PDB file of C-alpha atoms in Angstrom:
ATOM      1  CA  MET M   4      44.309  47.599  63.287  1.00 51.00           C
ATOM      2  CA  ASP M   5      41.429  45.928  61.635  1.00 55.00           C
ATOM      3  CA  GLU M   6      39.888  47.883  58.825  1.00 54.00           C
ATOM      4  CA  PRO M   7      36.283  48.850  59.415  1.00 53.00           C
ATOM      5  CA  GLN M   8      33.901  46.599  57.572  1.00 54.00           C
ATOM      6  CA  LYS M   9      32.228  48.168  54.591  1.00 49.00           C
ATOM      7  CA  THR M  10      28.511  48.008  54.590  1.00 52.00           C
ATOM      8  CA  GLY M  11      26.529  47.840  51.398  1.00 49.00           C
ATOM      9  CA  PRO M  12      23.230  49.578  50.711  1.00 52.00           C
ATOM     10  CA  ALA M  13      20.386  48.619  53.020  1.00 53.00           C
ATOM     11  CA  ALA M  14      18.115  45.919  51.694  1.00 50.00           C
ATOM     12  CA  PRO M  15      14.767  47.336  50.521  1.00 56.00           C
ATOM     13  CA  ALA M  16      11.950  46.927  53.008  1.00 83.00           C
ATOM     14  CA  ALA M  17       9.140  44.587  52.023  1.00 92.00           C
ATOM     15  CA  PHE M  18       5.573  45.822  51.657  1.00 97.00           C
ATOM     16  CA  ARG M  19       3.377  43.514  53.752  1.00 98.00           C
ATOM     17  CA  LEU M  20      -0.193  43.084  52.538  1.00 98.00           C
ATOM     18  CA  ALA M  21      -2.666  41.170  54.672  1.00 98.00           C
ATOM     19  CA  TYR M  22      -5.744  39.720  52.988  1.00 98.00           C
ATOM     20  CA  VAL M  23      -8.771  37.900  54.326  1.00 97.00           C
ATOM     21  CA  PRO M  24     -10.149  34.619  52.913  1.00 96.00           C
ATOM     22  CA  GLY M  25     -11.968  35.227  49.651  1.00 96.00           C
ATOM     23  CA  ALA M  26     -10.020  38.376  48.771  1.00 96.00           C
ATOM     24  CA  THR M  27      -7.826  37.969  45.681  1.00 93.00           C
ATOM     25  CA  PRO M  28      -4.706  40.165  45.606  1.00 96.00           C
ATOM     26  CA  ALA M  29      -3.013  38.341  42.698  1.00 95.00           C
ATOM     27  CA  LYS M  30      -3.638  40.900  39.923  1.00 94.00           C
ATOM     28  CA  TRP M  31      -2.496  43.798  42.104  1.00 96.00           C
ATOM     29  CA  ALA M  32       0.540  41.801  43.238  1.00 97.00           C
ATOM     30  CA  ARG M  33       1.588  41.357  39.590  1.00 96.00           C
ATOM     31  CA  THR M  34       1.263  45.074  38.946  1.00 96.00           C
ATOM     32  CA  TRP M  35       3.302  45.803  42.084  1.00 97.00           C
ATOM     33  CA  GLN M  36       6.134  43.576  40.844  1.00 95.00           C
ATOM     34  CA  GLU M  37       6.178  45.494  37.546  1.00 95.00           C
ATOM     35  CA  ARG M  38       6.073  48.979  39.065  1.00 94.00           C
ATOM     36  CA  VAL M  39       8.002  48.571  42.317  1.00 94.00           C
ATOM     37  CA  PRO M  40      10.444  45.734  41.562  1.00 94.00           C
ATOM     38  CA  ASP M  41      12.948  46.898  44.176  1.00 95.00           C
ATOM     39  CA  VAL M  42      10.492  46.348  47.072  1.00 96.00           C
ATOM     40  CA  PRO M  43       9.284  42.765  47.652  1.00 96.00           C
ATOM     41  CA  LEU M  44       5.564  42.275  48.265  1.00 97.00           C
ATOM     42  CA  THR M  45       4.784  39.879  51.107  1.00 97.00           C
ATOM     43  CA  LEU M  46       1.232  38.454  51.140  1.00 97.00           C
ATOM     44  CA  LEU M  47      -0.248  37.446  54.496  1.00 97.00           C
ATOM     45  CA  GLN M  48      -3.492  35.436  54.415  1.00 96.00           C
ATOM     46  CA  LEU M  49      -5.213  36.044  57.755  1.00 96.00           C
ATOM     47  CA  SER M  50      -8.676  35.831  59.247  1.00 95.00           C
ATOM     48  CA  GLY M  51     -10.599  39.077  59.606  1.00 94.00           C
ATOM     49  CA  THR M  52      -9.693  39.377  63.289  1.00 94.00           C
ATOM     50  CA  GLU M  53      -6.039  38.533  62.643  1.00 97.00           C
ATOM     51  CA  ALA M  54      -5.794  41.031  59.769  1.00 97.00           C
ATOM     52  CA  ALA M  55      -7.124  43.871  61.925  1.00 97.00           C
ATOM     53  CA  ALA M  56      -4.666  42.969  64.686  1.00 97.00           C
ATOM     54  CA  ALA M  57      -1.744  42.825  62.220  1.00 98.00           C
ATOM     55  CA  LEU M  58      -2.571  46.292  60.908  1.00 98.00           C
ATOM     56  CA  ARG M  59      -2.825  47.676  64.434  1.00 97.00           C
ATOM     57  CA  ASP M  60       0.463  46.252  65.683  1.00 97.00           C
ATOM     58  CA  GLY M  61       2.390  47.128  62.513  1.00 96.00           C
ATOM     59  CA  SER M  62       3.089  43.585  61.304  1.00 96.00           C
ATOM     60  CA  ALA M  63       1.170  44.443  58.103  1.00 97.00           C
ATOM     61  CA  ASP M  64       1.305  47.712  56.161  1.00 97.00           C
ATOM     62  CA  ALA M  65      -2.120  47.452  54.523  1.00 98.00           C
ATOM     63  CA  GLY M  66      -4.834  44.875  54.105  1.00 98.00           C
ATOM     64  CA  LEU M  67      -7.657  43.683  51.889  1.00 98.00           C
ATOM     65  CA  VAL M  68     -10.358  43.352  54.528  1.00 98.00           C
ATOM     66  CA  ARG M  69     -14.112  43.218  54.826  1.00 97.00           C
ATOM     67  CA  LEU M  70     -16.074  46.261  55.886  1.00 96.00           C
ATOM     68  CA  PRO M  71     -16.867  47.694  58.336  1.00 94.00           C
ATOM     69  CA  VAL M  72     -13.566  48.745  59.908  1.00 95.00           C
ATOM     70  CA  ASP M  73     -12.789  51.017  62.845  1.00 95.00           C
ATOM     71  CA  ARG M  74     -12.749  54.421  61.118  1.00 94.00           C
ATOM     72  CA  THR M  75     -11.246  56.090  64.198  1.00 95.00           C
ATOM     73  CA  PHE M  76      -8.011  54.201  63.475  1.00 96.00           C
ATOM     74  CA  PHE M  77      -8.136  52.951  59.870  1.00 97.00           C
ATOM     75  CA  SER M  78      -8.490  54.557  56.475  1.00 97.00           C
ATOM     76  CA  ALA M  79     -10.360  52.430  53.946  1.00 97.00           C
ATOM     77  CA  ILE M  80     -11.063  52.495  50.220  1.00 97.00           C
ATOM     78  CA  PRO M  81     -14.052  50.287  49.248  1.00 97.00           C
ATOM     79  CA  LEU M  82     -13.130  48.128  46.249  1.00 97.00           C
ATOM     80  CA  TYR M  83     -16.130  45.924  45.450  1.00 96.00           C
ATOM     81  CA  THR M  84     -19.271  44.367  46.932  1.00 97.00           C
ATOM     82  CA  GLU M  85     -19.903  40.648  46.637  1.00 98.00           C
ATOM     83  CA  THR M  86     -23.004  38.667  45.784  1.00 98.00           C
ATOM     84  CA  THR M  87     -24.339  36.690  48.744  1.00 98.00           C
ATOM     85  CA  VAL M  88     -25.111  33.016  48.097  1.00 98.00           C
ATOM     86  CA  VAL M  89     -26.406  29.962  49.939  1.00 98.00           C
ATOM     87  CA  VAL M  90     -24.284  26.807  49.721  1.00 98.00           C
ATOM     88  CA  VAL M  91     -26.273  23.562  49.461  1.00 98.00           C
ATOM     89  CA  PRO M  92     -25.730  19.941  48.401  1.00 98.00           C
ATOM     90  CA  LYS M  93     -26.239  19.373  44.664  1.00 97.00           C
ATOM     91  CA  ASP M  94     -29.274  17.202  45.327  1.00 97.00           C
ATOM     92  CA  HIS M  95     -30.948  19.836  47.528  1.00 97.00           C
ATOM     93  CA  VAL M  96     -34.248  21.326  46.363  1.00 97.00           C
ATOM     94  CA  ILE M  97     -32.668  24.799  46.254  1.00 97.00           C
ATOM     95  CA  ALA M  98     -30.261  23.572  43.563  1.00 97.00           C
ATOM     96  CA  ALA M  99     -33.238  23.364  41.182  1.00 97.00           C
ATOM     97  CA  VAL M 100     -33.911  27.130  41.223  1.00 97.00           C
ATOM     98  CA  GLU M 101     -31.874  30.107  39.996  1.00 97.00           C
ATOM     99  CA  GLN M 102     -32.086  32.230  43.160  1.00 98.00           C
ATOM    100  CA  VAL M 103     -33.758  32.342  46.561  1.00 98.00           C
ATOM    101  CA  THR M 104     -34.805  34.788  49.282  1.00 98.00           C
ATOM    102  CA  LEU M 105     -34.208  34.645  53.023  1.00 97.00           C
ATOM    103  CA  GLU M 106     -37.831  33.586  53.437  1.00 97.00           C
ATOM    104  CA  ASP M 107     -37.082  30.502  51.305  1.00 97.00           C
ATOM    105  CA  LEU M 108     -34.553  29.492  53.984  1.00 97.00           C
ATOM    106  CA  ALA M 109     -37.002  29.801  56.880  1.00 96.00           C
ATOM    107  CA  ASP M 110     -37.397  26.030  57.300  1.00 96.00           C
ATOM    108  CA  GLU M 111     -33.718  25.215  56.644  1.00 97.00           C
ATOM    109  CA  THR M 112     -31.033  24.657  59.257  1.00 97.00           C
ATOM    110  CA  VAL M 113     -28.717  27.565  58.501  1.00 97.00           C
ATOM    111  CA  LEU M 114     -25.195  27.175  59.857  1.00 97.00           C
ATOM    112  CA  HIS M 115     -23.711  30.248  61.541  1.00 96.00           C
ATOM    113  CA  PRO M 116     -19.922  29.827  61.967  1.00 96.00           C
ATOM    114  CA  LEU M 117     -18.008  31.836  64.549  1.00 95.00           C
ATOM    115  CA  ASP M 118     -16.066  33.608  61.772  1.00 95.00           C
ATOM    116  CA  ASP M 119     -19.249  34.599  59.896  1.00 95.00           C
ATOM    117  CA  VAL M 120     -18.581  37.816  57.945  1.00 95.00           C
ATOM    118  CA  PHE M 121     -22.186  39.035  58.172  1.00 95.00           C
ATOM    119  CA  ASP M 122     -23.401  41.118  61.086  1.00 87.00           C
ATOM    120  CA  TRP M 123     -26.828  39.519  61.300  1.00 90.00           C
ATOM    121  CA  GLU M 124     -29.497  41.112  63.454  1.00 87.00           C
ATOM    122  CA  GLN M 125     -31.234  37.762  63.220  1.00 89.00           C
ATOM    123  CA  PRO M 126     -29.670  34.901  61.230  1.00 91.00           C
ATOM    124  CA  PRO M 127     -32.129  33.300  58.787  1.00 94.00           C
ATOM    125  CA  GLY M 128     -33.597  29.816  59.121  1.00 96.00           C
ATOM    126  CA  GLU M 129     -33.421  27.432  62.038  1.00 95.00           C
ATOM    127  CA  PRO M 130     -30.226  27.520  64.151  1.00 92.00           C
ATOM    128  CA  ALA M 131     -27.977  24.480  64.219  1.00 92.00           C
ATOM    129  CA  PHE M 132     -27.289  22.597  67.473  1.00 91.00           C
ATOM    130  CA  GLU M 133     -23.979  24.420  67.782  1.00 93.00           C
ATOM    131  CA  ARG M 134     -21.989  26.952  65.787  1.00 95.00           C
ATOM    132  CA  PRO M 135     -19.059  25.652  63.685  1.00 96.00           C
ATOM    133  CA  ALA M 136     -15.696  27.229  64.496  1.00 96.00           C
ATOM    134  CA  THR M 137     -14.927  28.293  60.922  1.00 96.00           C
ATOM    135  CA  THR M 138     -16.550  28.691  57.522  1.00 97.00           C
ATOM    136  CA  GLU M 139     -14.464  25.755  56.296  1.00 96.00           C
ATOM    137  CA  ASP M 140     -15.938  23.565  59.068  1.00 97.00           C
ATOM    138  CA  ALA M 141     -19.430  24.742  58.117  1.00 98.00           C
ATOM    139  CA  ILE M 142     -18.825  23.714  54.495  1.00 98.00           C
ATOM    140  CA  GLU M 143     -18.012  20.198  55.690  1.00 97.00           C
ATOM    141  CA  LEU M 144     -21.293  20.115  57.609  1.00 97.00           C
ATOM    142  CA  VAL M 145     -23.195  21.240  54.505  1.00 98.00           C
ATOM    143  CA  ALA M 146     -21.618  18.345  52.595  1.00 97.00           C
ATOM    144  CA  ALA M 147     -22.727  16.009  55.385  1.00 97.00           C
ATOM    145  CA  GLY M 148     -26.332  17.200  55.017  1.00 96.00           C
ATOM    146  CA  ILE M 149     -26.426  18.960  58.413  1.00 96.00           C
ATOM    147  CA  GLY M 150     -27.591  22.309  57.048  1.00 97.00           C
ATOM    148  CA  VAL M 151     -26.988  25.106  54.535  1.00 98.00           C
ATOM    149  CA  LEU M 152     -24.624  28.086  54.682  1.00 98.00           C
ATOM    150  CA  VAL M 153     -24.982  31.723  53.614  1.00 98.00           C
ATOM    151  CA  VAL M 154     -21.671  33.324  52.580  1.00 98.00           C
ATOM    152  CA  PRO M 155     -20.159  35.822  50.108  1.00 98.00           C
ATOM    153  CA  GLN M 156     -19.690  34.191  46.707  1.00 98.00           C
ATOM    154  CA  SER M 157     -15.876  34.329  46.965  1.00 97.00           C
ATOM    155  CA  LEU M 158     -15.966  32.077  50.052  1.00 98.00           C
ATOM    156  CA  ALA M 159     -18.257  29.617  48.279  1.00 98.00           C
ATOM    157  CA  ARG M 160     -15.683  29.467  45.469  1.00 97.00           C
ATOM    158  CA  LEU M 161     -12.754  29.253  47.870  1.00 96.00           C
ATOM    159  CA  HIS M 162     -14.252  26.186  49.575  1.00 97.00           C
ATOM    160  CA  HIS M 163     -15.643  24.634  46.404  1.00 95.00           C
ATOM    161  CA  ARG M 164     -16.538  20.951  46.467  1.00 96.00           C
ATOM    162  CA  ARG M 165     -17.865  18.807  43.641  1.00 96.00           C
ATOM    163  CA  ASP M 166     -20.813  17.655  45.726  1.00 97.00           C
ATOM    164  CA  LEU M 167     -21.921  21.210  46.585  1.00 98.00           C
ATOM    165  CA  THR M 168     -23.362  24.151  44.666  1.00 98.00           C
ATOM    166  CA  TYR M 169     -24.655  27.617  45.522  1.00 98.00           C
ATOM    167  CA  ARG M 170     -27.431  30.016  44.554  1.00 98.00           C
ATOM    168  CA  PRO M 171     -27.745  33.822  44.998  1.00 98.00           C
ATOM    169  CA  VAL M 172     -29.828  35.084  47.934  1.00 98.00           C
ATOM    170  CA  THR M 173     -31.446  38.238  46.587  1.00 97.00           C
ATOM    171  CA  ASP M 174     -32.327  40.018  49.855  1.00 96.00           C
ATOM    172  CA  ALA M 175     -29.435  38.943  52.094  1.00 96.00           C
ATOM    173  CA  PRO M 176     -26.841  41.327  53.529  1.00 95.00           C
ATOM    174  CA  GLU M 177     -23.808  41.920  51.294  1.00 96.00           C
ATOM    175  CA  SER M 178     -20.115  41.932  52.117  1.00 97.00           C
ATOM    176  CA  SER M 179     -17.786  44.635  50.767  1.00 97.00           C
ATOM    177  CA  VAL M 180     -14.014  44.300  50.454  1.00 97.00           C
ATOM    178  CA  ALA M 181     -11.808  47.343  51.031  1.00 98.00           C
ATOM    179  CA  LEU M 182      -8.154  48.312  51.076  1.00 98.00           C
ATOM    180  CA  SER M 183      -7.442  49.454  54.628  1.00 98.00           C
ATOM    181  CA  TRP M 184      -4.415  50.738  56.533  1.00 98.00           C
ATOM    182  CA  PRO M 185      -3.687  52.709  59.734  1.00 97.00           C
ATOM    183  CA  GLU M 186      -4.485  56.341  58.977  1.00 95.00           C
ATOM    184  CA  GLU M 187      -1.341  57.592  60.713  1.00 95.00           C
ATOM    185  CA  ALA M 188       0.855  55.198  58.700  1.00 94.00           C
ATOM    186  CA  THR M 189       0.131  56.400  55.157  1.00 95.00           C
ATOM    187  CA  THR M 190       3.610  55.805  53.756  1.00 95.00           C
ATOM    188  CA  ASP M 191       4.897  56.225  50.187  1.00 95.00           C
ATOM    189  CA  LEU M 192       4.555  52.468  49.693  1.00 96.00           C
ATOM    190  CA  VAL M 193       0.941  52.589  50.853  1.00 97.00           C
ATOM    191  CA  GLU M 194       0.336  55.404  48.362  1.00 96.00           C
ATOM    192  CA  ASP M 195       1.928  53.253  45.649  1.00 96.00           C
ATOM    193  CA  PHE M 196      -0.466  50.405  46.400  1.00 97.00           C
ATOM    194  CA  ILE M 197      -3.443  52.764  46.534  1.00 97.00           C
ATOM    195  CA  GLY M 198      -2.514  53.931  43.052  1.00 96.00           C
ATOM    196  CA  ILE M 199      -2.386  50.340  41.831  1.00 96.00           C
ATOM    197  CA  VAL M 200      -5.793  49.287  43.180  1.00 96.00           C
ATOM    198  CA  ARG M 201      -7.340  52.502  41.842  1.00 93.00           C
ATOM    199  CA  GLY M 202      -5.934  51.827  38.387  1.00 90.00           C
ATOM    200  CA  ARG M 203      -3.675  54.852  38.188  1.00 85.00           C
ATOM    201  CA  THR M 204      -1.079  54.837  35.456  1.00 78.00           C
ATOM    202  CA  VAL M 205       2.647  54.839  36.154  1.00 73.00           C
ATOM    203  CA  ASN M 206       2.865  58.516  35.192  1.00 68.00           C
ATOM    204  CA  SER M 207      -0.045  59.580  37.398  1.00 63.00           C
ATOM    205  CA  THR M 208       0.676  62.791  39.269  1.00 44.00           C
ATOM    206  CA  ARG M 209      -0.638  61.210  42.474  1.00 52.00           C
ATOM    207  CA  GLY M 210       1.702  58.242  42.347  1.00 49.00           C
ATOM    208  CA  ARG M 211       5.467  57.878  42.393  1.00 54.00           C
ATOM    209  CA  GLN M 212       7.156  56.848  39.163  1.00 48.00           C
ATOM    210  CA  ALA M 213       8.538  53.339  38.977  1.00 46.00           C
ATOM    211  CA  PRO M 214      12.368  53.222  39.136  1.00 48.00           C
ATOM    212  CA  GLN M 215      12.714  52.165  35.496  1.00 48.00           C
ATOM    213  CA  GLU M 216      10.460  55.038  34.397  1.00 50.00           C
ATOM    214  CA  GLN M 217      12.529  57.482  36.458  1.00 47.00           C
ATOM    215  CA  ALA M 218      15.696  56.186  34.796  1.00 48.00           C
ATOM    216  CA  LYS M 219      14.187  56.609  31.337  1.00 50.00           C
ATOM    217  CA  ALA M 220      13.167  60.161  32.170  1.00 46.00           C
ATOM    218  CA  LYS M 221      16.695  61.027  33.314  1.00 48.00           C
ATOM    219  CA  ALA M 222      18.347  59.370  30.311  1.00 50.00           C
ATOM    220  CA  ALA M 223      16.085  60.945  27.715  1.00 50.00           C
ATOM    221  CA  PRO M 224      17.801  63.864  25.892  1.00 52.00           C
ATOM    222  CA  LYS M 225      16.289  67.222  26.611  1.00 52.00           C
ATOM    223  CA  LYS M 226      14.695  68.976  23.680  1.00 52.00           C
ATOM    224  CA  GLN M 227      16.540  72.136  22.679  1.00 53.00           C
ATOM    225  CA  PRO M 228      14.417  75.207  22.019  1.00 51.00           C
ATOM    226  CA  LYS M 229      14.148  76.094  18.368  1.00 55.00           C
ATOM    227  CA  ARG M 230      16.488  78.861  17.268  1.00 55.00           C
ATOM    228  CA  PRO M 231      14.904  81.678  15.323  1.00 52.00           C
ATOM    229  CA  ASP M 232      15.564  81.504  11.600  1.00 53.00           C
ATOM    230  CA  ALA M 233      17.981  84.308  10.811  1.00 49.00           C
ATOM    231  CA  ALA M 234      16.893  84.360   7.177  1.00 49.00           C
ATOM    232  CA  ALA M 235      13.293  84.764   8.228  1.00 49.00           C
ATOM    233  CA  GLY M 236      14.032  88.221   9.557  1.00 49.00           C
ATOM    234  CA  ARG M 237      15.393  89.281   6.149  1.00 53.00           C
ATOM    235  CA  ARG M 238      12.422  88.072   4.175  1.00 54.00           C
ATOM    236  CA  LYS M 239      10.274  90.767   2.709  1.00 53.00           C
ATOM    237  CA  PRO M 240       6.557  90.724   3.289  1.00 54.00           C
ATOM    238  CA  PRO M 241       4.373  89.663   0.378  1.00 54.00           C
ATOM    239  CA  ALA M 242       3.198  93.216  -0.231  1.00 53.00           C
ATOM    240  CA  ALA M 243       6.761  94.439  -0.578  1.00 50.00           C
ATOM    241  CA  LYS M 244       7.563  91.635  -3.017  1.00 50.00           C
ATOM    242  CA  LYS M 245       4.601  92.543  -5.200  1.00 50.00           C
ATOM    243  CA  ALA M 246       5.599  96.173  -5.230  1.00 49.00           C
ATOM    244  CA  GLN M 247       9.155  95.265  -6.127  1.00 52.00           C
ATOM    245  CA  GLY M 248       7.920  92.998  -8.902  1.00 50.00           C
ATOM    246  CA  ALA M 249       5.826  95.816 -10.333  1.00 48.00           C
ATOM    247  CA  ARG M 250       8.834  98.117 -10.518  1.00 52.00           C
ATOM    248  CA  LYS M 251      10.878  95.491 -12.357  1.00 52.00           C
ATOM    249  CA  GLY M 252       8.248  95.021 -15.057  1.00 51.00           C
ATOM    250  CA  LYS M 253       8.746  96.161 -18.702  1.00 52.00           C
ATOM    251  CA  PRO M 254       8.226  99.897 -19.311  1.00 52.00           C
ATOM    252  CA  ARG M 255       5.159 100.897 -21.261  1.00 55.00           C
ATOM    253  CA  ARG M 256       5.644 101.967 -24.814  1.00 52.00           C
ATOM    254  CA  ARG M 257       4.689 105.514 -25.569  1.00 51.00           C
ATOM    255  CA  SER M 258       2.147 105.995 -28.273  1.00 45.00           C
TER     256      SER M 258
END
């Protein structure tokens, strides 16, 4: 008879983190590798719509996404809010000033891509003939002199070109990035990543210890309680010593 095949320990599951364009998970990924080295971290760069779908269908465990999210399904921890900027050619008149307002864009053709992250009630400026499919396409149109583009600063940096620059728009809507995950799927690994983005230490009571820290804790010798000093119980109090010393003194001479 054939001997049953021996199976080794199951391979550790990967933690899958989706992130939208402009979000930067690198520093948290490095911390993850240090604290949870036995669980690979898989990074998935997806559009906002794709990231939400991946979190819903379970193909991602958590995501760095832009708010708002569906709070009936997702939990979310806001991480930071970005400066909003307008991207223009370097020879554009706006490049000569430090910042602008939405009113300054009233006479400009402002491109409004289909993946725009802002929920405009009314986009600023004059609308373009048609909407670009993506922010990347809109950047190409800015470089061609077709119009200008209002985006979070991280997207302006992501699509940086030498012939373009950007300036802050002081009264424009802002975009916030959050860590989000399905509320009913708050696993230990999700809690580990929450601890990392919130800056908790390895020994935080709300986070699980890293494997190497657990090993150190187990290997460390336990401190033995101090034994009472047997001699201490036989020592005489200072008052008794003084009295004893007085008795041992030289006798007084009689006159």
